[in-house]
Tab-separated table of N, CA and C in Angstrom:
chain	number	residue	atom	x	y	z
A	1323	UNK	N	1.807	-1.620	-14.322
A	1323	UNK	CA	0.551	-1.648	-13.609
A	1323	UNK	C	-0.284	-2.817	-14.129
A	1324	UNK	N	-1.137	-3.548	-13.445
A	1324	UNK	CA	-1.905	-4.937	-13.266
A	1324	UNK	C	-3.078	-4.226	-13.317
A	1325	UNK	N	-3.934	-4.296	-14.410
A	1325	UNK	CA	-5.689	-3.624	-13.829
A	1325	UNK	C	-6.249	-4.119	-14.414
A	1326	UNK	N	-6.940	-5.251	-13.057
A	1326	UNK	CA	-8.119	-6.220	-13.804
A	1326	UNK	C	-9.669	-6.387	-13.409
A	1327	UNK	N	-10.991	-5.833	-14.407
A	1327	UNK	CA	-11.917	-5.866	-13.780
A	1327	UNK	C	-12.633	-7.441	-13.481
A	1328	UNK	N	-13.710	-7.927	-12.580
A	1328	UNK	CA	-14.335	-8.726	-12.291
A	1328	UNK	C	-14.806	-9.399	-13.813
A	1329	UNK	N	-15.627	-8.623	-14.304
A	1329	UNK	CA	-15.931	-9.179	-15.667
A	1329	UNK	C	-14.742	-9.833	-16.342
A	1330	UNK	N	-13.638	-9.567	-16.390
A	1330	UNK	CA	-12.892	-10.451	-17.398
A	1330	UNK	C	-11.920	-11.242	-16.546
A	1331	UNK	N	-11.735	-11.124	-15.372
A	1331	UNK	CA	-11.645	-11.837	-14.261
A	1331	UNK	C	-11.404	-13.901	-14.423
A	1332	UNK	N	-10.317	-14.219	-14.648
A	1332	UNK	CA	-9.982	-15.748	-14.661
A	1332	UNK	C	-11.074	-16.593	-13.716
A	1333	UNK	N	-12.664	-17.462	-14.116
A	1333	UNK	CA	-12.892	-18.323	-13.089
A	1333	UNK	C	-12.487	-19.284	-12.787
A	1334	UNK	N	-12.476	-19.744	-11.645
A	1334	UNK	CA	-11.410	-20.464	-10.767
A	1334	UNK	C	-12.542	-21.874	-9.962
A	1335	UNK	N	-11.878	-23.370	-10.515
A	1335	UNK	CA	-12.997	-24.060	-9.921
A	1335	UNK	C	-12.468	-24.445	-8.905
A	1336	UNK	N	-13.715	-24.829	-7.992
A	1336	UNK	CA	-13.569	-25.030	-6.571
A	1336	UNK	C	-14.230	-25.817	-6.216
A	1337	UNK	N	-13.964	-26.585	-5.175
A	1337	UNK	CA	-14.771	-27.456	-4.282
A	1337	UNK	C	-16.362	-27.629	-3.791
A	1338	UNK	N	-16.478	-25.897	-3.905
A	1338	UNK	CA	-17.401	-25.675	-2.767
A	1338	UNK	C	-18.706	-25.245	-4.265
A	1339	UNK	N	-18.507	-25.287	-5.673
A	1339	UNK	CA	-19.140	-25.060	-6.699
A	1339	UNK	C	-20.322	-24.071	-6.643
A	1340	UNK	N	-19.143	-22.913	-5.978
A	1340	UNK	CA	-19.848	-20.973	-6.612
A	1340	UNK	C	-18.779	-20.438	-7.457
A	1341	UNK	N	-19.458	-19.566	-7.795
A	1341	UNK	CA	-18.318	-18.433	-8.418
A	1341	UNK	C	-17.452	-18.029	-7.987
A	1342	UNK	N	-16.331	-17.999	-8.267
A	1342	UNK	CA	-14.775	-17.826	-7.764
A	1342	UNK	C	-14.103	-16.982	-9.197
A	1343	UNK	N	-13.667	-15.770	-8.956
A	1343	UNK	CA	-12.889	-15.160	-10.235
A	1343	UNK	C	-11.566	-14.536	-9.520
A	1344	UNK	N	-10.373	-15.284	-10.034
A	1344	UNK	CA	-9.014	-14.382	-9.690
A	1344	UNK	C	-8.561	-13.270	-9.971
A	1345	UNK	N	-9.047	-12.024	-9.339
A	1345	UNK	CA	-8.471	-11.315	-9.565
A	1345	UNK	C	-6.815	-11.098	-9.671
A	1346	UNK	N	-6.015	-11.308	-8.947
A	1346	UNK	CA	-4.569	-10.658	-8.745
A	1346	UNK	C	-4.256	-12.508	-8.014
A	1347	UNK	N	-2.823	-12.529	-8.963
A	1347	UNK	CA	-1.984	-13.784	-8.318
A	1347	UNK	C	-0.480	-13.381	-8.289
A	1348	UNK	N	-0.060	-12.728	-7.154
A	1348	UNK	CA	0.940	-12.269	-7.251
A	1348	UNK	C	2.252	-13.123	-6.100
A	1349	UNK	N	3.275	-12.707	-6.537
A	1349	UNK	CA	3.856	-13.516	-5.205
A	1349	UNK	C	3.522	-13.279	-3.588
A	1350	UNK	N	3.131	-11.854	-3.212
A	1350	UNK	CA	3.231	-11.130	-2.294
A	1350	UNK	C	1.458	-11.554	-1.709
A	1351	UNK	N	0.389	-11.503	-2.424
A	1351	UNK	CA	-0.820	-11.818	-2.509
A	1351	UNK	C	-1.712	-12.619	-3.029
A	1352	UNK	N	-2.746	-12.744	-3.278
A	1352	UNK	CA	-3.746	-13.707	-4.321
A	1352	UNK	C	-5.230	-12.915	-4.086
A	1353	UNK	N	-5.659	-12.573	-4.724
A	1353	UNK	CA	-7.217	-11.783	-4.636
A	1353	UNK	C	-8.195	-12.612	-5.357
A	1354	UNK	N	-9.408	-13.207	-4.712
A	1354	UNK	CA	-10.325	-13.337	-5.309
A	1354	UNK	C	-11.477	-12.908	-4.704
A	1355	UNK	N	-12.277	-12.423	-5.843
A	1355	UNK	CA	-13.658	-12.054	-5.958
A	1355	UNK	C	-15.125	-13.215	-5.826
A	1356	UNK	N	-15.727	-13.387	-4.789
A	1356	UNK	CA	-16.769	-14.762	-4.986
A	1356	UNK	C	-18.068	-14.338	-4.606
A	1357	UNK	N	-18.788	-15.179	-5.183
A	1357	UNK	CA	-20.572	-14.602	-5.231
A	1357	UNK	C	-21.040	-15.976	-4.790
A	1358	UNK	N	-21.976	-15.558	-3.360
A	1358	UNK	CA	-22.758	-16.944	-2.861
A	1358	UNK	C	-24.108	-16.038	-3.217
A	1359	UNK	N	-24.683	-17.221	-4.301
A	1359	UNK	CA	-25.897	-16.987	-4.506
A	1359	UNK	C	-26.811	-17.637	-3.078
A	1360	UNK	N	-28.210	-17.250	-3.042
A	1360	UNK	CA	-28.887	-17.831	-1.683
A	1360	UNK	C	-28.765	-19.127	-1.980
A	1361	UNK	N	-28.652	-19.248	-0.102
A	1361	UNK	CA	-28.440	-21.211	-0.161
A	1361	UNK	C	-27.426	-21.635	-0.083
A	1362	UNK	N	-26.029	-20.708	-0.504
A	1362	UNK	CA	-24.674	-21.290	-1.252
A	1362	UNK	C	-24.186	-21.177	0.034
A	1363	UNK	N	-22.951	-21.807	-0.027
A	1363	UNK	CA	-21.865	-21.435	1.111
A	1363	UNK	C	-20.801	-21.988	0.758
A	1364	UNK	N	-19.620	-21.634	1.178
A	1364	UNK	CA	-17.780	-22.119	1.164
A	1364	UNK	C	-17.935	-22.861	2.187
A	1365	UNK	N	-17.927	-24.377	2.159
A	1365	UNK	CA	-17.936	-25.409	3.059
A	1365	UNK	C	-16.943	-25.060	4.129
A	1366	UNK	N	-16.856	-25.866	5.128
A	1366	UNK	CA	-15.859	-25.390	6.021
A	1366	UNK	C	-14.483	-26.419	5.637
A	1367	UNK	N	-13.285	-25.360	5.653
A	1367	UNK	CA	-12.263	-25.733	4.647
A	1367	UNK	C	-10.906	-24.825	5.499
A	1368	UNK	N	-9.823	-25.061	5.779
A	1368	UNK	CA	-8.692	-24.369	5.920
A	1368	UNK	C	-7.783	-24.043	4.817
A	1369	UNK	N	-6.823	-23.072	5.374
A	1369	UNK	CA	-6.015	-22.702	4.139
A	1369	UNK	C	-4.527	-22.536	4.604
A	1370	UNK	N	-3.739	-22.758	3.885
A	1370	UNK	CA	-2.234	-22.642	4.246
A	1370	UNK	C	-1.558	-21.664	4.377
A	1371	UNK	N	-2.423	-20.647	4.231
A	1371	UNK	CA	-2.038	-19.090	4.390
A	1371	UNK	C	-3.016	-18.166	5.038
A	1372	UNK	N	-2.382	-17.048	5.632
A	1372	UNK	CA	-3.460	-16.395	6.548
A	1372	UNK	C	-4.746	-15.502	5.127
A	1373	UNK	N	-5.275	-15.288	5.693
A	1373	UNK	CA	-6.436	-14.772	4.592
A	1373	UNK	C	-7.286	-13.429	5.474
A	1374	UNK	N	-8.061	-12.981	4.546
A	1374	UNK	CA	-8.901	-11.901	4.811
A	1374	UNK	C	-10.587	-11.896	3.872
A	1375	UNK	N	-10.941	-11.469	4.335
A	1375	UNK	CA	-12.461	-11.231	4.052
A	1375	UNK	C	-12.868	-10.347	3.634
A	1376	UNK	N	-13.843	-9.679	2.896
A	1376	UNK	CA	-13.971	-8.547	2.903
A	1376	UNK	C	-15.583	-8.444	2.201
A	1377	UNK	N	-16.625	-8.147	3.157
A	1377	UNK	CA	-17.983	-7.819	2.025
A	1377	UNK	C	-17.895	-6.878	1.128
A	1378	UNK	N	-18.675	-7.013	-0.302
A	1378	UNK	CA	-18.815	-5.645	-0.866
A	1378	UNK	C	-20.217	-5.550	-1.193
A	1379	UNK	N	-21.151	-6.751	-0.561
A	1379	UNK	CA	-22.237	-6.927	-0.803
A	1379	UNK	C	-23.120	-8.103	-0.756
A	1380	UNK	N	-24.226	-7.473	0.059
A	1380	UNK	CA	-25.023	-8.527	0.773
A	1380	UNK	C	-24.838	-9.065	2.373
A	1381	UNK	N	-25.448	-10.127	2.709
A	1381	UNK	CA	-24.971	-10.701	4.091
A	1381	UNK	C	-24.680	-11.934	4.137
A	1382	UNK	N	-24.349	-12.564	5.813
A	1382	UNK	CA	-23.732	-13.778	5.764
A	1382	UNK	C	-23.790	-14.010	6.831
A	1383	UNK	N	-22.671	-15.388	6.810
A	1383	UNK	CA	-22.658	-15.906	8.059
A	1383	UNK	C	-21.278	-16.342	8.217
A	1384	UNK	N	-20.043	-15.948	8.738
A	1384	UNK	CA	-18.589	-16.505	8.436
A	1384	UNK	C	-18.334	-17.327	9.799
A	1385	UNK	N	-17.994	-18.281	9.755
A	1385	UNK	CA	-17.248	-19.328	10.794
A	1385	UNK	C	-15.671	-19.347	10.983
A	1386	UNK	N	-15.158	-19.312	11.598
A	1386	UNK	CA	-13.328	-19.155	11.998
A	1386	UNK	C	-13.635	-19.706	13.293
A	1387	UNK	N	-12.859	-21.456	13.449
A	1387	UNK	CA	-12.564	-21.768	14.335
A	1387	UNK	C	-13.871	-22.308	15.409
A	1388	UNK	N	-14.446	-21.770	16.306
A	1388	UNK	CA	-15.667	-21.997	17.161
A	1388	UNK	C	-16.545	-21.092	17.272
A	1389	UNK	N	-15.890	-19.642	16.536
A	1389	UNK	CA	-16.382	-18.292	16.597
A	1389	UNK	C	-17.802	-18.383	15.270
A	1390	UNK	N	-18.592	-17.457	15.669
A	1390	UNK	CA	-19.685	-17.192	14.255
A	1390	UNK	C	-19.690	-16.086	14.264
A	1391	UNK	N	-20.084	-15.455	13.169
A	1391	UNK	CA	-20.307	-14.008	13.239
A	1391	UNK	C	-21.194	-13.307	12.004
A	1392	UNK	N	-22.340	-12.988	12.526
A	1392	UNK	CA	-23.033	-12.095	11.051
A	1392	UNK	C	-22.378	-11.098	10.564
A	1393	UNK	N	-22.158	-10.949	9.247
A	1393	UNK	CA	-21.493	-10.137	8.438
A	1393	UNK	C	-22.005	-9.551	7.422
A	1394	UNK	N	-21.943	-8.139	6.905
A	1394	UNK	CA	-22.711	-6.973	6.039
A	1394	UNK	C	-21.692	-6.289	5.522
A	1395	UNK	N	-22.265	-5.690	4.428
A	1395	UNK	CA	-21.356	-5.050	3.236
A	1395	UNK	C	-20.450	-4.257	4.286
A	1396	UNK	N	-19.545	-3.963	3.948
A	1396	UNK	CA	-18.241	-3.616	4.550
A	1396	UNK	C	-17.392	-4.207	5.735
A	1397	UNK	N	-17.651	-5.257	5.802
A	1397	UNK	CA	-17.298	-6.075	7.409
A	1397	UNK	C	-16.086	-6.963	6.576
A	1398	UNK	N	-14.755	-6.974	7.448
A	1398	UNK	CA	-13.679	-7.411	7.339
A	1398	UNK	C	-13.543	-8.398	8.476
A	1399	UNK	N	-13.175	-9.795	7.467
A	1399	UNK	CA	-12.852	-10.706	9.020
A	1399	UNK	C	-11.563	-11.391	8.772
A	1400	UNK	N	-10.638	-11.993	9.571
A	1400	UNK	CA	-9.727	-12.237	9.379
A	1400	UNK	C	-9.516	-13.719	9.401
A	1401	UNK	N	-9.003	-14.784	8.830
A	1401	UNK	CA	-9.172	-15.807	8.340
A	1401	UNK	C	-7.693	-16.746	8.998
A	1402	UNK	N	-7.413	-17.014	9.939
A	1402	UNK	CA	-5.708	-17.354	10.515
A	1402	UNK	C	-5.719	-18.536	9.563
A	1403	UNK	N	-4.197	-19.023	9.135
A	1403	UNK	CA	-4.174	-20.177	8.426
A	1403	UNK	C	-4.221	-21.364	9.454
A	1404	UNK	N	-4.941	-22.492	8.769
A	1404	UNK	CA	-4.977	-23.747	9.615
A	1404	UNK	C	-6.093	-23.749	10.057
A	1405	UNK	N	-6.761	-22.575	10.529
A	1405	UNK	CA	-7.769	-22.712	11.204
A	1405	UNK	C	-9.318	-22.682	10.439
A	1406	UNK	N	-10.298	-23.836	11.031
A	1406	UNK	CA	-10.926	-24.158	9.852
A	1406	UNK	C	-12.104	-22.985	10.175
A	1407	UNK	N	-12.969	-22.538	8.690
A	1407	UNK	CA	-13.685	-21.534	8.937
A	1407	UNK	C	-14.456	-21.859	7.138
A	1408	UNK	N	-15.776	-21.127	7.355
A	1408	UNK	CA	-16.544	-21.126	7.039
A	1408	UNK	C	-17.608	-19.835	6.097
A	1409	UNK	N	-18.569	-19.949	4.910
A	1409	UNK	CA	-18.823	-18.704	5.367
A	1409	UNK	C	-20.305	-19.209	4.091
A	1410	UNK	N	-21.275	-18.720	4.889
A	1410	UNK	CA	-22.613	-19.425	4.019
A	1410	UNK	C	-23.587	-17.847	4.034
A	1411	UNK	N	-24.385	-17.745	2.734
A	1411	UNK	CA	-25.209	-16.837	2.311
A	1411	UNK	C	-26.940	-17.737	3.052
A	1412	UNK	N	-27.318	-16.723	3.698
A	1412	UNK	CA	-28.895	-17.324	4.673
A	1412	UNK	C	-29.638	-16.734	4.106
A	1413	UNK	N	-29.578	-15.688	3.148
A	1413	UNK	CA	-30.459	-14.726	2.892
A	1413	UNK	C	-31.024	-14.213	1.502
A	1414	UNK	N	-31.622	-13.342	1.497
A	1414	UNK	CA	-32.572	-13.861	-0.137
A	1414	UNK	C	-31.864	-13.341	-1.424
A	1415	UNK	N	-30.946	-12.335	-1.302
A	1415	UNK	CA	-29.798	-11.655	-2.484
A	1415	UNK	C	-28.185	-12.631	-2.414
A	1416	UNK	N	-27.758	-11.554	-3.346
A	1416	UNK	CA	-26.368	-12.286	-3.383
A	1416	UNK	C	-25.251	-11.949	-2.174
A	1417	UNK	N	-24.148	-12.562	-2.419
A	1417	UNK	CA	-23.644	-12.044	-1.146
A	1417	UNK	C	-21.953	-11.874	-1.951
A	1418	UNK	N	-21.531	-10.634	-2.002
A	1418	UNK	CA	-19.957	-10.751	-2.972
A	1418	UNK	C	-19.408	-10.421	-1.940
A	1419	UNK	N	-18.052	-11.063	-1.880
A	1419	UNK	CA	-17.169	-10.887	-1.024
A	1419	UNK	C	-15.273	-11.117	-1.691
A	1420	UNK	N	-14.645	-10.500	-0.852
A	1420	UNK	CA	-12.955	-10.550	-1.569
A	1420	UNK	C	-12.969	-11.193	-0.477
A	1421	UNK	N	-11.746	-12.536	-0.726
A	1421	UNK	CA	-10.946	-13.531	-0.200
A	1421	UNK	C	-9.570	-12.670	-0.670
A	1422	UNK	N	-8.289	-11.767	0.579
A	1422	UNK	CA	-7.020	-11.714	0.287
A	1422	UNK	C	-6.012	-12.660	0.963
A	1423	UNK	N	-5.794	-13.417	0.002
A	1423	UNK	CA	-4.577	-14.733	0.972
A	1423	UNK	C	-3.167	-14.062	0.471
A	1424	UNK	N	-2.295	-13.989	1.994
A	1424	UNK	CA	-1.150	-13.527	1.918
A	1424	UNK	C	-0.152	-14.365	2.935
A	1425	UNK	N	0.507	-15.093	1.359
A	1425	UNK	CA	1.852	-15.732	1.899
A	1425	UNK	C	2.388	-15.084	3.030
A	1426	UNK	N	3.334	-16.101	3.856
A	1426	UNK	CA	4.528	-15.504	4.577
A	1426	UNK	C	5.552	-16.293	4.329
């Protein structure tokens, strides 16, 4: 068994310069945990693998493709690979969210 909390959580640098912590890097998956403080956002960026979203807190704004969509703690969006997408904090708290990218 793999059991890893956020706090001790590997940070992971990035492009887009927020918090990024890896949870799980497995062959099958990759989990990370990220916090857009207000103001912040994940530039708009594609990925080579399909991905998933997931709030656990706060709100947003996620971009996929031409689509927008406001998003709140528990809202799942789905991320196709290639396709470029987006996802920026407008609002006055934090905004945590899981990124699951899964090879095929």
């Amino acid at each position: 068994m793999k059991v890893v909390g956020v706090e001790e959580a590997e940070r992971v640098e990035n492009p887009h310069g927020v918090d990024v912590k890896k949870l799980m890097d497995e062959k099958s998956a990759q989990i990370f945990y990220i916090t857009l403080k207000p103001g912040e956002s994940l530039k708009r960026h594609t990925t080579p693998v399909d991905a998933f979203l997931y709030v656990l807190k706060g709100r947003g704004i996620v971009e996929v493709g031409d689509e927008r969509a406001e998003v709140k703690k528990g809202t799942a969006v789905y991320l196709p690979k290639g396709v470029p997408h987006a996802v920026s904090n407008g609002g006055s708290l934090d905004m945590a969210f899981l990124v699951i990218k899964i090879p095929r």
